[in-house]
XYZ file of C-alpha atoms in Angstrom:
738
model
C -0.188 -0.062 -0.254
C 1.810 3.422 -1.517
C 2.323 5.352 1.774
C 1.773 9.183 1.408
C 4.299 11.450 2.889
C 5.171 14.765 3.022
C 8.402 15.683 4.751
C 8.373 19.587 6.260
C 10.849 21.935 6.702
C 13.697 21.631 9.827
C 15.638 24.150 10.338
C 17.770 24.006 13.936
C 19.330 27.304 15.453
C 21.205 28.366 18.352
C 22.282 24.556 19.745
C 23.835 24.467 23.296
C 25.894 21.772 24.566
C 23.318 21.295 26.764
C 20.321 20.951 24.689
C 20.679 17.783 24.058
C 19.553 15.986 26.666
C 16.401 18.307 26.586
C 13.106 16.510 25.953
C 10.451 18.705 24.605
C 7.116 18.180 23.859
C 5.329 19.339 20.651
C 1.811 18.913 20.654
C -0.953 19.498 17.926
C -4.035 18.202 16.100
C -5.071 17.015 12.721
C -8.440 17.332 11.205
C -9.900 17.232 8.193
C -9.528 20.562 6.134
C -13.041 22.664 5.929
C -13.299 24.536 2.157
C -16.276 25.795 2.740
C -17.682 28.089 5.966
C -20.900 26.438 6.357
C -18.946 23.602 7.019
C -19.143 23.385 10.442
C -18.555 20.469 11.708
C -14.713 19.359 12.781
C -13.882 16.149 11.465
C -11.103 14.790 13.834
C -8.196 12.203 12.084
C -6.876 9.414 14.521
C -4.258 6.563 13.569
C -2.206 9.546 11.468
C 1.783 8.850 11.839
C 3.465 11.423 13.196
C 7.478 11.253 13.001
C 10.359 13.242 13.099
C 14.499 11.908 13.276
C 14.912 12.889 17.163
C 11.613 11.593 18.594
C 9.781 8.025 18.731
C 6.860 8.092 16.186
C 4.029 8.602 17.035
C 0.203 8.388 15.995
C -3.004 11.033 16.629
C -6.000 10.161 19.162
C -9.278 10.047 18.170
C -9.768 13.225 18.963
C -6.994 13.616 16.370
C -4.659 15.003 19.416
C -0.764 13.946 19.416
C 2.161 14.558 21.590
C 5.497 13.940 19.837
C 8.837 14.374 22.815
C 11.154 15.733 20.654
C 15.064 15.364 22.489
C 18.994 16.552 21.751
C 17.443 19.868 20.137
C 17.119 23.281 22.144
C 13.721 25.163 22.760
C 12.967 28.107 20.625
C 14.298 25.845 17.610
C 12.149 25.788 14.353
C 11.876 22.552 13.070
C 9.341 20.449 10.633
C 7.721 16.813 10.968
C 6.571 13.770 9.159
C 2.975 13.599 8.461
C 1.409 9.554 7.273
C -2.348 9.272 6.908
C -3.353 6.090 7.095
C -6.420 3.826 6.864
C -9.013 5.355 5.132
C -7.302 8.725 5.236
C -4.547 7.285 3.295
C -4.951 8.665 0.074
C -5.233 12.474 1.669
C -2.346 14.704 1.406
C -1.146 17.321 3.537
C -3.023 20.747 3.099
C -1.377 23.167 5.130
C 2.121 22.104 4.654
C 3.736 25.265 3.915
C 2.233 26.907 7.086
C 3.339 24.160 9.676
C 6.764 23.744 7.742
C 8.639 26.304 10.802
C 7.529 24.731 13.964
C 8.874 26.396 16.914
C 9.946 23.805 19.689
C 8.401 24.446 23.024
C 5.373 26.840 22.151
C 2.028 25.820 24.005
C -0.418 26.368 21.594
C -0.902 22.859 19.544
C 0.230 22.669 16.245
C -2.805 22.842 13.599
C -2.684 20.035 11.066
C -5.229 19.801 8.140
C -6.162 17.354 5.597
C -7.880 16.678 2.532
C -8.779 13.741 -0.238
C -6.003 14.457 -2.927
C -9.070 14.461 -5.380
C -10.916 16.505 -3.854
C -8.615 19.234 -3.682
C -7.290 18.678 -7.388
C -11.635 19.106 -8.154
C -12.347 21.866 -6.786
C -8.853 23.819 -7.509
C -10.146 22.694 -10.938
C -13.640 24.276 -10.929
C -12.068 27.653 -9.141
C -9.466 27.405 -12.279
C -12.662 26.341 -15.085
C -14.479 29.535 -13.670
C -12.155 32.229 -13.269
C -10.361 31.171 -16.670
C -13.593 31.784 -18.190
C -14.120 34.606 -16.672
C -10.685 35.799 -17.554
C -10.891 35.466 -20.873
C -14.477 37.267 -21.822
C -13.039 39.698 -19.788
C -10.313 39.999 -22.006
C -12.025 39.658 -25.400
C -14.012 42.899 -24.212
C -10.997 44.615 -23.534
C -9.153 44.061 -26.878
C -12.405 44.577 -28.804
C -12.068 47.974 -26.837
C -8.953 48.210 -28.414
C -9.270 47.646 -31.947
C -12.452 49.792 -31.638
C -9.817 52.772 -30.786
C -7.102 51.349 -33.738
C -9.615 51.736 -35.881
C -10.332 54.907 -34.651
C -6.881 56.581 -34.762
C -5.972 54.164 -38.304
C -9.691 56.301 -40.116
C -7.605 59.732 -38.432
C -4.730 58.570 -40.015
C -3.088 58.400 -36.972
C -0.911 55.949 -37.340
C 2.623 57.204 -36.327
C 0.856 58.619 -33.457
C 2.061 57.444 -29.813
C -1.227 56.886 -28.758
C -1.280 54.416 -32.209
C 1.940 53.027 -30.620
C 0.334 52.784 -26.979
C -2.651 50.792 -27.613
C -1.101 48.589 -30.387
C 1.825 47.960 -27.324
C -1.419 47.307 -25.188
C -2.671 44.655 -27.302
C -0.064 43.350 -27.919
C 0.730 42.973 -24.233
C -3.109 41.391 -23.725
C -0.980 38.302 -26.266
C 1.880 38.033 -24.431
C 0.668 37.962 -20.705
C -2.451 35.429 -21.216
C -0.097 32.444 -21.017
C 1.289 33.707 -17.520
C -1.912 35.162 -16.403
C -3.518 31.606 -16.890
C -0.679 30.070 -14.922
C -0.900 32.465 -12.541
C -5.162 32.047 -12.274
C -3.873 28.249 -11.288
C -1.522 29.258 -9.052
C -3.756 31.590 -7.611
C -6.466 28.783 -7.192
C -4.044 26.134 -5.185
C -3.533 29.320 -2.831
C -6.809 29.327 -1.817
C -8.119 25.689 -2.062
C -5.316 25.290 0.670
C -7.261 27.593 2.917
C -9.077 26.832 5.728
C -12.079 28.574 5.937
C -13.657 27.592 9.056
C -10.510 28.880 10.526
C -9.551 32.376 8.210
C -10.606 35.338 9.463
C -13.558 37.332 6.969
C -11.028 38.505 4.881
C -9.951 34.859 3.823
C -13.448 34.148 3.647
C -14.747 37.170 1.895
C -11.798 36.816 -1.145
C -12.312 33.088 -1.098
C -16.477 34.072 -1.689
C -15.500 36.520 -4.886
C -12.701 33.550 -6.326
C -15.017 31.098 -6.339
C -17.481 33.415 -8.815
C -14.704 34.216 -11.087
C -14.496 38.096 -9.465
C -10.744 38.545 -9.689
C -11.063 42.476 -10.529
C -13.311 42.100 -6.897
C -11.088 40.000 -5.138
C -8.107 42.374 -6.143
C -10.466 46.040 -4.692
C -11.844 44.400 -1.500
C -8.096 42.997 -0.487
C -6.893 46.807 -1.509
C -9.540 48.051 0.933
C -9.120 45.884 3.326
C -4.822 45.531 3.596
C -3.315 48.203 5.173
C 0.393 47.377 5.283
C 1.755 50.055 6.771
C -0.467 50.111 9.984
C -0.349 46.259 10.815
C 3.301 46.753 9.746
C 3.182 49.316 12.334
C 1.557 46.943 14.902
C 3.688 44.060 14.187
C 7.100 46.517 15.114
C 4.971 47.676 18.317
C 4.528 43.711 19.250
C 8.035 42.496 18.249
C 8.268 45.541 20.928
C 6.463 44.232 23.421
C 8.516 40.897 22.961
C 11.560 42.272 23.475
C 10.426 43.868 26.849
C 9.182 40.469 28.042
C 11.861 39.136 26.615
C 14.020 41.165 29.103
C 11.728 40.025 31.874
C 12.725 36.614 30.482
C 12.926 34.548 34.034
C 10.156 36.073 35.629
C 7.532 36.384 32.696
C 8.696 33.360 30.837
C 5.223 31.749 29.917
C 3.947 34.904 28.888
C 6.873 35.840 26.792
C 6.600 32.847 24.774
C 2.393 33.493 24.030
C 4.104 37.306 23.219
C 6.465 35.670 20.336
C 4.026 33.202 19.075
C 0.944 35.642 18.950
C 3.267 38.092 17.028
C 4.853 35.426 15.069
C 1.021 34.048 13.633
C 0.484 38.182 12.938
C 3.642 38.082 11.335
C 2.698 35.051 9.250
C -0.773 36.757 8.422
C 1.057 39.706 7.041
C 3.558 37.658 5.024
C 0.783 35.402 4.048
C -1.587 38.776 2.973
C 1.523 40.241 0.871
C 2.148 37.071 -0.491
C -1.930 36.901 -1.556
C -1.904 40.439 -3.112
C 1.615 39.764 -4.710
C -0.550 36.283 -6.345
C -3.449 39.095 -6.962
C -1.712 41.955 -8.700
C 0.143 39.307 -10.840
C -2.843 37.565 -11.680
C -4.321 41.497 -13.118
C -0.414 41.885 -14.229
C -0.271 44.609 -12.384
C 3.822 44.111 -12.204
C 4.522 46.857 -9.776
C 2.149 46.944 -7.598
C 3.021 42.637 -7.539
C 6.688 43.140 -6.930
C 6.124 45.637 -4.537
C 4.523 42.916 -2.540
C 6.643 40.581 -3.038
C 9.589 42.814 -1.683
C 7.322 43.230 1.106
C 7.037 39.523 2.014
C 10.890 39.289 2.041
C 11.361 42.546 4.156
C 9.148 40.180 6.700
C 11.487 37.183 6.210
C 13.896 37.503 3.874
C 15.597 33.995 4.059
C 11.698 32.882 3.922
C 12.273 29.633 0.953
C 8.418 30.447 -0.055
C 8.594 33.520 -0.419
C 12.111 33.725 -2.772
C 10.795 31.060 -4.463
C 7.268 32.172 -5.555
C 8.652 36.073 -6.308
C 11.545 34.529 -8.304
C 8.690 32.264 -10.348
C 6.937 35.412 -10.887
C 9.996 37.393 -12.130
C 10.696 34.543 -15.061
C 7.046 34.491 -15.414
C 7.036 38.164 -17.084
C 10.865 37.468 -18.493
C 13.087 38.956 -16.229
C 15.383 36.095 -16.089
C 18.482 37.983 -14.585
C 16.780 38.202 -11.291
C 15.009 35.416 -11.556
C 18.236 33.437 -10.697
C 19.866 35.823 -8.528
C 16.651 34.679 -6.135
C 17.038 31.252 -7.480
C 20.756 30.817 -6.442
C 20.538 32.152 -3.179
C 17.906 30.189 -1.947
C 19.624 27.005 -3.275
C 22.931 28.400 -1.260
C 20.506 29.016 1.852
C 19.365 25.515 1.472
C 23.386 23.747 1.187
C 24.511 26.347 3.891
C 21.990 24.548 6.226
C 21.845 21.430 4.834
C 22.277 19.572 8.592
C 19.440 21.136 9.761
C 16.982 19.952 7.528
C 15.043 16.712 7.106
C 17.405 15.308 3.927
C 13.679 14.607 1.686
C 12.715 18.344 2.118
C 16.456 19.718 1.023
C 16.800 17.186 -1.436
C 13.189 17.912 -3.122
C 13.735 21.780 -2.449
C 17.125 21.671 -4.493
C 16.146 19.416 -7.468
C 13.299 21.427 -7.746
C 15.202 24.717 -7.770
C 17.461 23.414 -10.299
C 15.196 22.629 -12.624
C 12.998 26.475 -12.480
C 17.215 27.013 -12.890
C 17.052 24.953 -16.259
C 13.820 26.469 -17.411
C 14.769 29.783 -16.937
C 18.206 29.081 -18.719
C 16.778 27.860 -21.575
C 13.687 31.008 -21.937
C 17.028 32.993 -22.652
C 18.453 30.149 -25.303
C 21.775 29.421 -23.059
C 21.072 25.601 -23.539
C 24.916 24.614 -22.398
C 23.536 26.065 -19.056
C 20.167 24.582 -18.521
C 21.966 21.205 -19.127
C 23.982 21.656 -16.175
C 21.275 22.066 -13.991
C 18.669 19.759 -15.398
C 21.052 17.198 -14.893
C 21.746 17.981 -11.081
C 18.468 18.790 -10.646
C 18.065 14.354 -12.796
C 20.427 13.234 -10.279
C 18.152 14.199 -7.196
C 15.058 12.903 -8.487
C 16.395 9.868 -9.172
C 17.549 9.542 -5.740
C 14.333 10.593 -4.196
C 12.279 8.584 -6.308
C 14.499 5.540 -4.668
C 13.062 6.238 -1.526
C 9.175 6.935 -2.018
C 7.131 6.410 -5.420
C 5.581 10.094 -4.709
C 8.672 11.734 -6.854
C 8.067 9.625 -9.357
C 6.293 13.112 -11.265
C 9.756 15.304 -10.653
C 11.688 12.643 -11.942
C 9.373 12.454 -15.070
C 10.150 16.406 -15.502
C 13.975 16.104 -14.987
C 14.038 13.828 -18.191
C 11.789 15.707 -20.510
C 13.955 18.667 -18.897
C 17.054 17.565 -19.614
C 15.830 15.788 -22.598
C 15.149 19.006 -24.555
C 18.032 20.129 -23.357
C 20.139 17.435 -25.369
C 17.943 17.917 -28.186
C 18.062 21.638 -28.536
C 22.284 20.844 -28.541
C 21.446 18.452 -31.440
C 22.315 15.635 -29.640
C 18.969 13.629 -30.121
C 20.331 10.230 -29.212
C 20.875 10.995 -26.170
C 17.588 13.072 -26.249
C 15.436 10.204 -27.248
C 17.106 7.847 -24.377
C 15.633 9.999 -21.956
C 12.288 10.416 -23.133
C 12.477 6.595 -23.402
C 12.969 6.839 -19.887
C 10.221 9.132 -18.621
C 7.931 7.121 -21.318
C 8.742 3.558 -19.456
C 7.729 5.209 -16.167
C 4.824 6.455 -17.318
C 3.260 3.045 -18.874
C 4.291 1.432 -15.717
C 1.575 3.728 -14.174
C 3.124 4.671 -11.001
C 2.429 8.548 -11.135
C -0.800 7.707 -8.971
C -2.757 10.807 -10.066
C -4.776 9.391 -13.599
C -4.788 13.679 -14.766
C -1.108 13.809 -14.262
C -0.175 10.687 -15.636
C -2.043 11.393 -18.746
C -0.701 15.219 -18.542
C 3.120 13.782 -18.345
C 2.353 11.033 -20.880
C 1.059 13.176 -23.896
C 4.260 15.264 -23.121
C 6.487 12.941 -23.308
C 5.315 11.181 -26.400
C 5.574 14.812 -28.300
C 8.384 15.205 -27.099
C 9.593 11.442 -28.753
C 7.779 12.435 -31.845
C 9.463 15.495 -31.919
C 13.058 13.850 -31.901
C 12.179 10.902 -34.387
C 11.238 13.597 -36.794
C 14.208 15.560 -36.379
C 16.556 12.077 -36.942
C 14.504 11.376 -40.242
C 12.674 8.816 -38.327
C 8.834 9.951 -39.660
C 7.106 6.535 -39.299
C 8.340 6.222 -35.332
C 7.152 10.166 -34.926
C 3.730 9.617 -36.673
C 3.361 6.558 -34.140
C 4.351 8.593 -31.027
C 1.920 11.685 -32.157
C -1.166 9.219 -32.957
C -0.704 8.541 -28.974
C -0.303 11.380 -27.873
C -3.735 12.523 -30.326
C -5.642 9.582 -28.346
C -4.418 10.889 -24.987
C -5.392 14.711 -25.787
C -8.211 13.848 -27.408
C -10.247 12.530 -24.158
C -8.339 15.429 -22.094
C -10.203 18.132 -24.417
C -13.096 16.689 -24.579
C -13.480 16.878 -20.734
C -11.354 20.168 -20.208
C -11.534 22.011 -23.602
C -10.256 25.058 -22.996
C -6.981 23.470 -21.054
C -6.406 21.096 -23.452
C -7.167 22.372 -27.089
C -4.352 24.563 -27.657
C -2.009 21.270 -27.306
C -4.821 19.543 -29.514
C -3.647 21.828 -31.921
C -0.133 21.836 -31.434
C 0.082 17.774 -31.939
C -2.169 17.764 -35.031
C 0.313 20.051 -36.735
C 3.044 18.013 -35.341
C 0.874 14.747 -37.161
C 0.958 16.802 -40.965
C 4.298 18.128 -41.004
C 5.654 14.295 -40.419
C 2.963 13.141 -42.832
C 3.851 15.649 -45.158
C 7.201 14.702 -44.624
C 6.440 11.200 -45.724
C 4.430 12.316 -48.549
C 1.577 11.299 -46.912
C -0.455 14.677 -48.285
C -4.181 13.091 -47.928
C -3.111 12.602 -44.128
C -1.605 15.549 -43.990
C -4.284 17.754 -45.462
C -6.361 16.010 -43.074
C -4.193 16.439 -39.953
C -3.840 20.727 -40.907
C -7.484 20.685 -41.193
C -8.196 19.698 -38.330
C -5.859 21.526 -36.452
C -7.558 24.566 -38.216
C -10.829 24.264 -36.935
C -9.282 24.528 -33.245
C -7.029 26.774 -34.715
C -9.715 29.481 -35.685
C -11.447 28.849 -31.915
C -8.101 29.738 -30.331
C -7.994 32.826 -32.865
C -11.515 33.743 -31.846
C -10.233 34.165 -27.864
C -6.841 35.423 -28.376
C -5.738 36.334 -31.869
C -2.775 37.810 -31.174
C -1.499 34.842 -29.148
C -1.821 32.248 -32.043
C -1.544 34.547 -34.818
C 1.654 33.487 -36.278
C 0.956 29.842 -35.357
C -2.232 29.780 -37.414
C -0.144 31.412 -40.345
C 1.933 28.498 -39.915
C -0.422 25.813 -40.115
C -2.356 27.884 -43.560
C 1.044 27.892 -44.895
C 1.958 24.139 -44.451
C -1.817 23.494 -45.764
C -1.761 24.928 -48.814
C 1.680 23.515 -50.331
C 0.061 20.032 -49.531
C -3.206 21.671 -51.427
C -0.925 22.476 -53.890
C 1.227 18.866 -53.980
C -1.984 17.775 -55.381
C -2.378 19.673 -58.319
C -5.134 21.687 -56.428
C -2.988 25.160 -56.595
C -6.535 27.700 -57.227
C -8.133 26.239 -53.674
C -4.087 26.710 -52.460
C -4.246 30.328 -53.235
C -7.244 30.755 -50.678
C -5.013 29.657 -48.190
C -1.593 31.733 -49.361
C -4.011 34.546 -50.065
C -4.826 34.243 -45.981
C -1.052 33.337 -44.627
C -0.727 36.692 -46.364
C -3.304 38.721 -44.400
C -2.175 37.710 -40.877
C 1.646 37.970 -41.702
C 1.187 41.354 -43.241
C -0.670 42.772 -40.183
C 1.805 40.904 -37.770
C 4.944 42.680 -40.067
C 3.389 45.946 -39.370
C 3.482 45.139 -35.742
C 6.695 43.977 -34.900
C 8.869 44.117 -38.737
C 12.275 42.429 -37.356
C 10.490 39.564 -36.025
C 8.164 38.612 -38.695
C 9.667 40.282 -41.997
C 11.228 36.642 -42.700
C 7.795 34.975 -42.946
C 6.072 37.343 -44.604
C 8.665 37.186 -47.736
C 8.581 33.329 -47.451
C 4.257 33.711 -48.313
C 4.678 36.351 -50.962
C 7.074 34.049 -52.585
C 5.114 31.189 -52.522
C 1.985 32.976 -53.778
C 3.942 33.931 -56.619
C 4.998 30.431 -57.107
C 0.586 29.396 -56.977
C 0.064 31.947 -59.269
C 2.686 30.515 -61.787
C 1.626 27.176 -61.607
C -1.842 28.266 -62.430
C -0.366 29.944 -65.708
C -1.403 33.060 -64.305
C 2.199 34.616 -65.444
C 1.390 38.588 -65.456
C -0.339 38.049 -61.425
C 3.021 35.709 -60.987
C 5.401 38.593 -61.850
C 3.714 41.532 -60.365
C 3.515 39.510 -57.291
C 7.576 38.776 -57.284
C 8.024 42.648 -57.984
C 5.947 43.572 -54.771
C 8.144 40.966 -52.776
C 11.350 42.403 -53.959
C 10.041 46.110 -53.405
C 9.038 44.757 -49.957
C 12.782 43.201 -49.341
C 14.116 45.994 -50.157
C 12.347 48.407 -47.806
C 12.727 45.338 -45.033
C 16.654 44.856 -45.596
C 16.552 41.828 -46.544
C 19.975 39.606 -46.830
C 20.925 40.197 -50.324
C 20.920 36.703 -51.145
C 17.371 36.650 -50.425
C 16.769 39.618 -52.635
C 18.584 38.128 -55.640
C 17.069 34.444 -55.252
C 13.716 36.835 -56.086
C 15.598 38.521 -58.859
C 16.273 35.334 -60.253
C 12.790 33.905 -59.656
C 11.294 37.298 -61.134
C 13.799 36.565 -64.186
C 11.953 33.386 -64.974
C 8.522 34.737 -64.511
C 8.999 37.650 -66.957
C 10.241 34.542 -69.174
C 7.172 32.600 -68.850
C 5.195 36.350 -69.066
C 6.938 36.879 -72.832
C 8.887 40.101 -71.367
C 12.123 38.702 -71.789
C 14.139 41.820 -72.576
C 13.494 42.932 -69.214
C 13.778 39.556 -67.872
C 17.337 39.899 -69.446
C 17.667 43.484 -68.560
C 17.289 42.072 -64.662
C 19.392 39.232 -65.058
C 22.003 41.524 -66.088
C 21.480 43.966 -63.234
C 21.776 40.749 -60.716
C 24.693 39.938 -62.131
C 26.509 43.154 -61.962
C 25.727 43.366 -58.385
C 26.989 39.450 -57.455
C 28.970 38.328 -60.579
C 29.645 34.802 -58.280
C 25.403 34.988 -58.386
C 26.109 31.481 -61.082
C 22.274 30.336 -60.200
C 21.071 33.536 -62.387
C 23.077 32.790 -65.303
C 20.514 29.897 -66.600
C 17.873 32.617 -66.565
C 19.813 35.085 -68.574
C 20.727 32.111 -70.914
C 17.062 31.310 -71.953
C 16.052 34.934 -71.490
C 18.225 35.412 -74.780
C 17.154 31.900 -76.615
C 13.515 33.264 -76.885
C 14.536 37.018 -77.775
C 15.867 34.718 -80.730
C 19.511 35.708 -79.957
C 20.666 31.929 -80.676
C 24.488 32.604 -81.124
C 24.769 34.436 -77.761
C 22.030 31.742 -75.987
C 24.594 29.034 -76.917
C 27.767 30.754 -75.538
C 25.760 31.366 -72.161
C 25.193 27.454 -72.464
C 27.965 26.647 -72.885
C 29.971 28.809 -69.961
C 27.429 26.833 -67.566
C 28.702 23.115 -68.267
C 29.995 21.835 -65.123
C 28.700 24.686 -62.973
C 26.989 23.354 -59.884
C 24.221 25.296 -57.757
C 23.971 23.152 -54.706
C 25.232 20.155 -55.728
C 23.675 20.487 -58.482
C 24.432 20.632 -62.089
C 23.318 24.289 -63.778
C 22.848 23.313 -67.539
C 20.854 19.970 -66.379
C 18.277 22.445 -64.273
C 18.346 24.566 -67.139
C 17.138 21.598 -69.163
C 14.401 20.873 -66.873
C 12.889 24.148 -66.447
C 13.019 24.533 -70.630
C 10.471 21.137 -70.766
C 9.123 22.615 -67.922
C 7.830 25.883 -69.899
C 7.410 24.024 -73.201
C 4.277 21.784 -70.951
C 2.973 24.954 -69.719
C 3.035 26.339 -73.034
C 4.896 30.006 -72.415
C 7.558 28.840 -75.362
C 6.734 30.900 -78.501
C 6.218 28.506 -81.690
C 9.217 30.382 -83.293
C 11.689 28.853 -80.455
C 10.065 25.980 -80.205
C 12.692 24.499 -82.177
C 15.900 25.578 -81.055
C 14.860 24.992 -77.346
C 14.361 21.483 -77.926
C 17.859 21.220 -80.044
C 19.117 22.865 -76.530
C 17.393 20.557 -74.242
C 18.580 17.488 -76.330
C 22.466 18.929 -76.321
C 22.561 19.592 -72.438
C 21.571 16.447 -72.334
C 23.759 14.534 -74.216
C 26.917 16.679 -72.474
C 25.476 15.488 -69.037
C 27.549 13.138 -67.646
C 26.413 8.859 -67.372
C 25.900 7.406 -64.113
C 28.946 5.347 -64.454
C 31.219 8.788 -64.905
C 29.539 10.285 -62.089
C 30.668 8.045 -59.456
C 33.711 8.118 -60.652
C-alpha cells in the first residue's frame, strides 16, 4: 500500500552543548480541512503517523491530538515533522504544509494540521481554475474589442504615427503575451485558495474566497486593496516585536507570557506575510507588475530568508521575462538550502534543491542558454532519481527532470541522448505509478510529443507518427473533459502530425491533420488573436503547400492569401520578427500563381516581394533569389527584354551568383539571340548550384515551360535542340560515380 508522505522544513538554530539532553513536547491536532464556511462540524483524524528524527514516532488519537517528544534540540529551534495519513485517510494529503513547515519547538499552543482528499483538492482547484479562466477570457475579449475599435478610430483619423496609436498597439500585444502567464497565475492562485481552511480563517480570507469562486478576480483585488493596510499592520507588528523584546528582558519572571507573546507576534507576522503573498498573486493575475513586485518585496522585508517567498518571487519574475533577477533569487535560495543542509530533513533538502535546479534550467532555456540549462537539469535529475528510490511520490519530479534534460540535448542537436531520456520517462509513465490519472496523462502526452519531435528531426517519420498518434488519442480524451485547458495542445499535436505526414509524402493524411488543427486554431484565434495568429499562419502555409502538391493550386491560393493577410498584420506590429515569414508567404503565392499559368499576376506578386525585401533590408542572397525567380516569371510572361535586363543587373551586383546565369541564357534564347544563348549555355557546363548541375536545371526548366505552353512557336525548335544538347553533354551515371 502506497503511503502518502510529507516532509516539512526542519531548521535548527542556536544549539547548546546541554540541548541534547532536553526533552520537549510538541503537541498538535489533526483534522480534515473545511473548504466552505458552512461546514461547521470538525472531523478529527486518528491513527495518523507523526515522525521526527529526534523523537519516537507517535499516532494521533480519536480526537486527532498527538504529542511528540523531541530530544536533543533546544527550545526555540525551528523544526519540521513527517505526517503520514493511514487507514481510510491514506489517500489524504496535508493541505497547510507550508504553514507548519517552521514549527517553534517549545510552543504552548497545539500545531494545527489539516488534511484533505487529494482528488477533492484537485477537483476544487480545477473548478476554481475553470471559472476564473472563463471570466478572464471573456473580460479579455471585451478589452481586446475596445482596443481594436480604438485602433480603427485612430487609423480612420490617419494617426498611424502617433504615440497613442503605438500605445494602443502595445496594449494589444501585451494582452497577447501575458495570457499564458495569466493562466499560470490563475492556477497558482487557485492552489493558494483551496489550501485555506475557511473554518479558521478571518473574514478577509472568507470574503476573498467567496469572490474568487465566483470568478470575480477584479473584485478580489479591490476588496483586498480596501481591507489591506500594510503600513498600519506593519507598525502593529513592530509594536508587537518591541513588546516581545520587553517581555524577553524579563524572561525569568515572565517566561510563559513572553513565549505566548512571541507566538502571537509570529502568528501576526505569518498572517501579514501571507497577505503580502496573496496580494502579490492578485496583482500578478491582473498584470499589475509594479504592485505585484512591491508586495513580494514587502514579504521579503518581513522574512528575507523565507524559502516560499524567495521561490514564489523568483517564479513570478521568470514568468514576466526578468530572467536575470529570477536566477539571482533561485541561486540565493539554493545556497541557503545547501548551507543549512544539516538542519533540515534530508528529503526536504533534496526535493527543494531538485525543484530549484529544474527552475534554473527552465530559466536558462528561456534565454537560449542550453549548455547552462543542461548542467542544472543534470543535477536536478540526479536528485530526483535519489528521491524516487526512497518514495514513489517523487516520480512526477523524475519524469519532468528527464524531459527537461532531454530538451537540452535536443536543442543542442544531440538527438540520441535526448531520445534515451524521453524513453526512460515513457517507461516510468507506462508503468502507471504516478497515481493521479490526470497528471499521468498530461506527462505522458508531453513525453510522447517530445519523442515524436525527436524522431521526426532524426528523419524517422514513421516512428514520429506513432508517438504523435498516441499523444493525440490521450489529448482528445483530455480536451473532451477540459477543452479550455487542452485544445491548444491538441492543435499543436495535430500540426506535428500534419508536418510528419507531409514529410513522408502522405499528402491526404497531412491535409486531414492540418484541416483539423486549423478548425481548432480558428476557435483559439477567436479567443486570443494575438497569441495564435503566428502559429495559425504557419498551419495555413503548410495546408496550402499540401493542397498545391496535389495539383489543387486554385484552392491552395486561398490559404496562401489568408496566411499573407495575417503575416502582413504581424509584420506591421513587429517588423524585425516577422519579415522573413511574410517574404516566404509572398514567394509561395508567386509560385502558386505561375503554376496556375497566371504569369502576369505571378510577375506582379514577385515585383512586390522584391520591393518589400528592399524596404525590410533583407539579406542580399534572399533578394537575389527573388530576382532570379522574377526573371523566370518574366520569361514565362514573354517579357524577354526585361528578363535579360534584370538578370544582367543582378550579375553586375553579384558576379558569383551563378544561379542567375541560367535565367539569362533562357531569356537570350527566347529573344531569338541564339548565338549569345549558346555561348551562355556553354559557359554553364559543369557549373553547379547547391550540388546540382546548372545546365541540367536549365533543361528541366525549359521542358517545364514547354509543358505550360510558355514557349513561342518560333523558338520551340531551338529550345528542343538546346535541351537535347544539354542532355548529350551530361555525364552518365557511371561517370558521375567515378
